[in-house]
Amino acid sequence: HLVESGGRLVQAGDSLRLSCAASGDTNSIITMGWFRQAPGKDREYVAVLTWTPERTYYVDSVMGRFTISRDKAKNTIYLQMNSLKSEDTANYYCAAKVLHGNFYMPSHYPYWGQGTQVTVSS
């Protein structure tokens, strides 16, 4: 069970931090990530954090602006978003996977949160 929070309306250039708390059988998780979906567009990968080894990956459009991290004790991952742009406007979802393999395709993630809306006003 994944629950996101933190989305809201912000101005271009602002910062925002999203959170995603995992519960249930969290011991099976090997990778978690953030995806986003804008109206009329496909869901796209934004950032991923693999558990072992602990590595982070980002889509080019957010590289240097977004940071994914986790708090192991709280079973929570975060997405720190800086220098937000209007094109970052989307519904942001966190997802978890329990099998190895491709980490940037949404279809490889069986567990999803309900999403949190981020709107960046220019």
Coordinates of N, CA and C in Angstrom, one line a residue:
H1 N 0.9 -1.2 0.0 CA 0.0 0.0 0.0 C 0.9 1.2 0.0
L2 N 0.7 2.1 -1.0 CA 1.5 3.3 -1.1 C 0.6 4.6 -1.1
V3 N 1.0 5.5 -0.3 CA 0.3 6.8 -0.1 C 1.2 8.0 -0.4
E4 N 0.9 8.7 -1.4 CA 1.6 9.9 -1.7 C 1.0 11.1 -1.0
S5 N 1.9 12.2 -0.8 CA 1.4 13.4 -0.3 C 2.4 14.5 -0.7
G6 N 1.9 15.8 -0.6 CA 2.8 16.9 -0.8 C 2.5 17.7 -2.1
G7 N 1.7 17.2 -2.9 CA 1.4 18.0 -4.2 C 0.5 19.2 -3.9
R8 N 0.8 20.3 -4.6 CA 0.0 21.5 -4.5 C 0.3 22.4 -5.6
L9 N -0.4 23.6 -5.6 CA -0.1 24.6 -6.6 C 1.1 25.5 -6.1
V10 N 2.1 25.6 -7.0 CA 3.2 26.5 -6.7 C 3.5 27.3 -7.9
Q11 N 4.4 28.3 -7.7 CA 4.9 29.2 -8.8 C 6.1 28.6 -9.5
A12 N 6.3 28.9 -10.7 CA 7.6 28.5 -11.4 C 8.8 29.0 -10.6
G13 N 9.8 28.1 -10.5 CA 11.0 28.4 -9.7 C 10.9 28.0 -8.3
D14 N 9.7 27.7 -7.8 CA 9.6 27.2 -6.4 C 10.1 25.8 -6.2
S15 N 10.1 25.4 -5.0 CA 10.5 24.0 -4.6 C 9.3 23.3 -3.9
L16 N 9.3 22.0 -4.0 CA 8.3 21.2 -3.4 C 8.8 19.8 -3.1
R17 N 8.4 19.2 -2.0 CA 8.8 17.9 -1.7 C 7.6 16.9 -1.6
L18 N 7.6 15.9 -2.4 CA 6.6 14.9 -2.3 C 7.1 13.7 -1.4
S19 N 6.1 13.1 -0.7 CA 6.4 11.9 0.1 C 5.6 10.7 -0.3
C20 N 6.1 9.6 -0.1 CA 5.3 8.3 -0.4 C 5.7 7.3 0.7
A21 N 4.6 7.0 1.5 CA 4.8 6.1 2.6 C 4.3 4.7 2.1
A22 N 5.2 3.7 2.3 CA 4.8 2.3 2.0 C 4.4 1.5 3.2
S23 N 3.4 0.7 3.1 CA 3.0 -0.2 4.2 C 2.7 -1.6 3.7
G24 N 2.6 -2.5 4.6 CA 2.3 -3.9 4.2 C 3.6 -4.7 4.0
D25 N 3.8 -5.5 3.0 CA 4.9 -6.3 2.8 C 6.1 -5.6 2.2
T26 N 6.6 -4.6 2.9 CA 7.7 -3.7 2.3 C 9.0 -4.5 2.2
N27 N 9.2 -5.6 2.8 CA 10.4 -6.4 2.7 C 10.7 -6.9 1.3
S28 N 9.6 -7.0 0.5 CA 9.7 -7.6 -0.9 C 10.1 -6.5 -1.9
I29 N 10.0 -5.2 -1.5 CA 10.3 -4.1 -2.4 C 11.8 -4.1 -2.7
I30 N 12.2 -3.9 -4.0 CA 13.6 -3.8 -4.4 C 13.9 -2.5 -5.1
T31 N 12.8 -1.8 -5.5 CA 13.0 -0.5 -6.2 C 11.7 0.3 -6.0
M32 N 11.8 1.6 -5.9 CA 10.7 2.5 -5.9 C 11.0 3.6 -6.7
G33 N 9.9 4.2 -7.3 CA 10.1 5.3 -8.2 C 9.0 6.3 -8.2
W34 N 9.2 7.4 -8.8 CA 8.2 8.4 -9.0 C 7.9 8.5 -10.5
F35 N 6.7 8.5 -10.9 CA 6.2 8.7 -12.2 C 5.3 9.9 -12.3
R36 N 5.0 10.4 -13.4 CA 4.0 11.5 -13.5 C 3.3 11.4 -14.8
Q37 N 2.1 11.9 -14.8 CA 1.2 11.9 -16.0 C 0.5 13.2 -16.1
A38 N 0.7 13.8 -17.2 CA 0.0 15.1 -17.5 C -1.2 14.8 -18.4
P39 N -2.2 15.7 -18.4 CA -3.4 15.4 -19.2 C -3.1 15.1 -20.6
G40 N -3.6 14.0 -21.2 CA -3.4 13.7 -22.6 C -2.1 13.1 -22.9
K41 N -1.3 12.8 -21.9 CA 0.0 12.2 -22.1 C 0.1 10.9 -21.4
D42 N 1.1 10.1 -21.8 CA 1.4 8.8 -21.2 C 2.1 9.1 -19.8
R43 N 1.9 8.1 -19.0 CA 2.7 8.1 -17.7 C 4.1 7.9 -18.0
E44 N 5.0 8.8 -17.4 CA 6.4 8.7 -17.7 C 7.2 8.6 -16.4
Y45 N 8.4 8.0 -16.5 CA 9.2 7.8 -15.3 C 9.9 9.1 -15.1
V46 N 10.1 9.5 -13.8 CA 10.7 10.7 -13.4 C 12.0 10.4 -12.6
A47 N 11.9 9.5 -11.6 CA 13.1 9.2 -10.8 C 12.9 7.8 -10.2
V48 N 14.0 7.1 -10.0 CA 13.9 5.8 -9.5 C 15.1 5.6 -8.5
L49 N 14.8 4.8 -7.4 CA 15.8 4.5 -6.4 C 15.8 3.0 -6.2
T50 N 17.0 2.4 -6.5 CA 17.1 0.9 -6.3 C 17.6 0.7 -4.9
W51 N 17.2 -0.4 -4.3 CA 17.6 -0.7 -2.9 C 19.0 -1.2 -2.8
T52 N 19.3 -2.2 -3.6 CA 20.6 -2.9 -3.5 C 21.2 -3.2 -4.9
P53 N 22.3 -2.5 -5.3 CA 22.9 -1.4 -4.6 C 22.0 -0.2 -4.7
E54 N 22.2 0.7 -3.7 CA 21.3 1.9 -3.7 C 21.8 2.9 -4.8
R55 N 21.0 3.0 -5.8 CA 21.4 3.9 -6.9 C 20.1 4.7 -7.3
T56 N 20.4 5.9 -7.9 CA 19.3 6.7 -8.3 C 19.4 7.0 -9.8
Y57 N 18.3 7.1 -10.4 CA 18.2 7.4 -11.9 C 17.1 8.5 -12.1
Y58 N 17.4 9.3 -13.1 CA 16.5 10.4 -13.4 C 16.2 10.6 -14.9
V59 N 15.0 11.0 -15.2 CA 14.8 11.3 -16.6 C 15.6 12.6 -16.9
D60 N 16.0 12.8 -18.1 CA 16.9 13.9 -18.4 C 16.2 15.3 -18.1
S61 N 14.9 15.4 -18.2 CA 14.3 16.7 -18.0 C 14.3 17.2 -16.6
V62 N 14.6 16.3 -15.6 CA 14.6 16.7 -14.2 C 16.0 16.6 -13.6
M63 N 16.9 16.1 -14.4 CA 18.3 15.9 -13.9 C 18.8 17.2 -13.3
G64 N 19.4 17.2 -12.1 CA 19.9 18.4 -11.5 C 18.9 19.3 -10.8
R65 N 17.6 19.0 -11.0 CA 16.5 19.7 -10.3 C 15.8 18.9 -9.3
F66 N 15.6 17.6 -9.5 CA 14.9 16.7 -8.6 C 15.9 15.7 -8.0
T67 N 15.5 15.4 -6.7 CA 16.3 14.4 -6.0 C 15.4 13.4 -5.4
I68 N 15.6 12.1 -5.6 CA 14.8 11.0 -4.9 C 15.7 10.5 -3.8
S69 N 15.0 10.2 -2.7 CA 15.7 9.7 -1.5 C 14.7 8.9 -0.7
R70 N 15.3 8.2 0.3 CA 14.4 7.4 1.2 C 14.8 7.4 2.6
D71 N 13.8 7.2 3.5 CA 14.0 7.0 4.9 C 13.6 5.6 5.2
K72 N 14.7 4.7 5.4 CA 14.4 3.3 5.6 C 13.6 3.0 6.8
A73 N 13.8 3.8 7.9 CA 13.1 3.5 9.1 C 11.6 3.8 9.0
K74 N 11.3 4.8 8.1 CA 9.9 5.2 7.9 C 9.2 4.5 6.7
N75 N 10.0 3.7 6.0 CA 9.5 3.1 4.7 C 8.9 4.1 3.8
T76 N 9.6 5.2 3.7 CA 9.1 6.4 2.9 C 10.2 6.8 1.9
I77 N 9.7 7.2 0.7 CA 10.6 7.8 -0.2 C 10.1 9.2 -0.5
Y78 N 11.0 10.1 -0.9 CA 10.7 11.5 -1.2 C 11.2 11.9 -2.6
L79 N 10.5 12.9 -3.1 CA 11.0 13.5 -4.3 C 11.1 15.0 -4.0
Q80 N 12.3 15.5 -3.9 CA 12.6 16.9 -3.7 C 12.7 17.5 -5.1
M81 N 11.8 18.5 -5.4 CA 11.7 19.1 -6.7 C 12.1 20.6 -6.5
N82 N 13.1 21.0 -7.2 CA 13.6 22.4 -7.2 C 13.4 23.0 -8.5
S83 N 13.4 24.3 -8.6 CA 13.4 25.1 -9.8 C 12.3 24.5 -10.7
L84 N 11.1 24.4 -10.1 CA 10.0 23.9 -10.9 C 9.6 24.7 -12.1
K85 N 9.1 24.0 -13.1 CA 8.7 24.6 -14.4 C 7.3 24.3 -14.7
S86 N 6.7 25.0 -15.5 CA 5.3 24.8 -15.9 C 5.1 23.4 -16.5
E87 N 6.1 22.9 -17.2 CA 6.1 21.6 -17.8 C 6.2 20.4 -16.8
D88 N 6.4 20.8 -15.5 CA 6.5 19.7 -14.5 C 5.0 19.5 -14.0
T89 N 4.1 20.3 -14.4 CA 2.7 20.1 -14.0 C 2.2 18.7 -14.4
A90 N 1.7 17.9 -13.4 CA 1.2 16.6 -13.7 C 0.7 16.0 -12.4
N91 N 0.1 14.8 -12.5 CA -0.2 14.0 -11.3 C 1.0 13.1 -11.1
Y92 N 1.5 13.2 -9.9 CA 2.7 12.4 -9.6 C 2.3 11.1 -8.8
Y93 N 2.9 10.0 -9.2 CA 2.6 8.7 -8.6 C 3.9 8.1 -8.1
C94 N 3.8 7.5 -6.9 CA 4.9 6.6 -6.6 C 4.6 5.2 -6.9
A95 N 5.6 4.4 -7.1 CA 5.4 3.0 -7.5 C 6.5 2.1 -6.9
A96 N 6.2 0.8 -6.7 CA 7.1 -0.1 -6.1 C 7.2 -1.4 -7.0
K97 N 8.4 -1.9 -7.1 CA 8.5 -3.2 -7.8 C 9.3 -4.2 -6.9
V98 N 9.0 -5.5 -7.2 CA 9.6 -6.5 -6.4 C 10.4 -7.5 -7.2
L99 N 10.5 -7.3 -8.5 CA 11.3 -8.1 -9.4 C 12.3 -7.2 -10.1
H100 N 13.5 -7.8 -10.4 CA 14.5 -7.1 -11.1 C 14.1 -6.9 -12.6
G101 N 14.7 -5.9 -13.3 CA 14.4 -5.7 -14.7 C 14.3 -4.2 -14.9
N102 N 13.7 -3.9 -16.1 CA 13.5 -2.6 -16.6 C 12.9 -1.7 -15.5
F103 N 13.5 -0.6 -15.1 CA 12.9 0.2 -14.0 C 12.2 1.5 -14.5
Y104 N 12.3 1.8 -15.8 CA 11.7 3.0 -16.2 C 10.3 2.8 -16.9
M105 N 9.9 1.6 -17.0 CA 8.6 1.3 -17.6 C 7.5 1.1 -16.6
P106 N 6.4 1.9 -16.6 CA 5.4 1.8 -15.6 C 4.8 0.4 -15.5
S107 N 4.8 -0.3 -16.6 CA 4.2 -1.7 -16.6 C 4.9 -2.7 -15.8
H108 N 6.2 -2.3 -15.4 CA 7.0 -3.2 -14.6 C 6.8 -3.0 -13.1
Y109 N 5.9 -2.1 -12.7 CA 5.6 -1.8 -11.3 C 4.2 -2.3 -11.0
P110 N 4.1 -3.3 -10.1 CA 2.8 -3.8 -9.7 C 2.0 -3.0 -8.7
Y111 N 2.8 -2.1 -7.9 CA 2.2 -1.4 -6.8 C 2.2 0.1 -7.1
W112 N 1.1 0.8 -6.9 CA 1.0 2.2 -7.2 C 0.2 2.9 -6.1
G113 N 0.6 4.2 -5.9 CA -0.2 5.0 -5.0 C -1.3 5.7 -5.8
Q114 N -2.1 6.5 -5.2 CA -3.3 7.1 -5.8 C -2.9 8.4 -6.6
G115 N -1.7 8.9 -6.4 CA -1.3 10.1 -7.1 C -1.5 11.4 -6.3
T116 N -0.6 12.3 -6.5 CA -0.8 13.7 -5.9 C -0.5 14.7 -7.0
Q117 N -1.4 15.7 -7.0 CA -1.3 16.7 -8.1 C -0.3 17.8 -7.8
V118 N 0.6 18.0 -8.8 CA 1.5 19.1 -8.7 C 1.2 20.1 -9.9
T119 N 0.9 21.3 -9.6 CA 0.6 22.3 -10.6 C 1.6 23.5 -10.4
V120 N 2.3 23.8 -11.5 CA 3.3 24.8 -11.5 C 2.7 26.0 -12.4
S121 N 2.5 27.1 -11.7 CA 2.0 28.2 -12.4 C 3.1 29.1 -12.9
S122 N 3.0 29.6 -14.2 CA 4.1 30.5 -14.7 C 3.6 31.9 -14.6

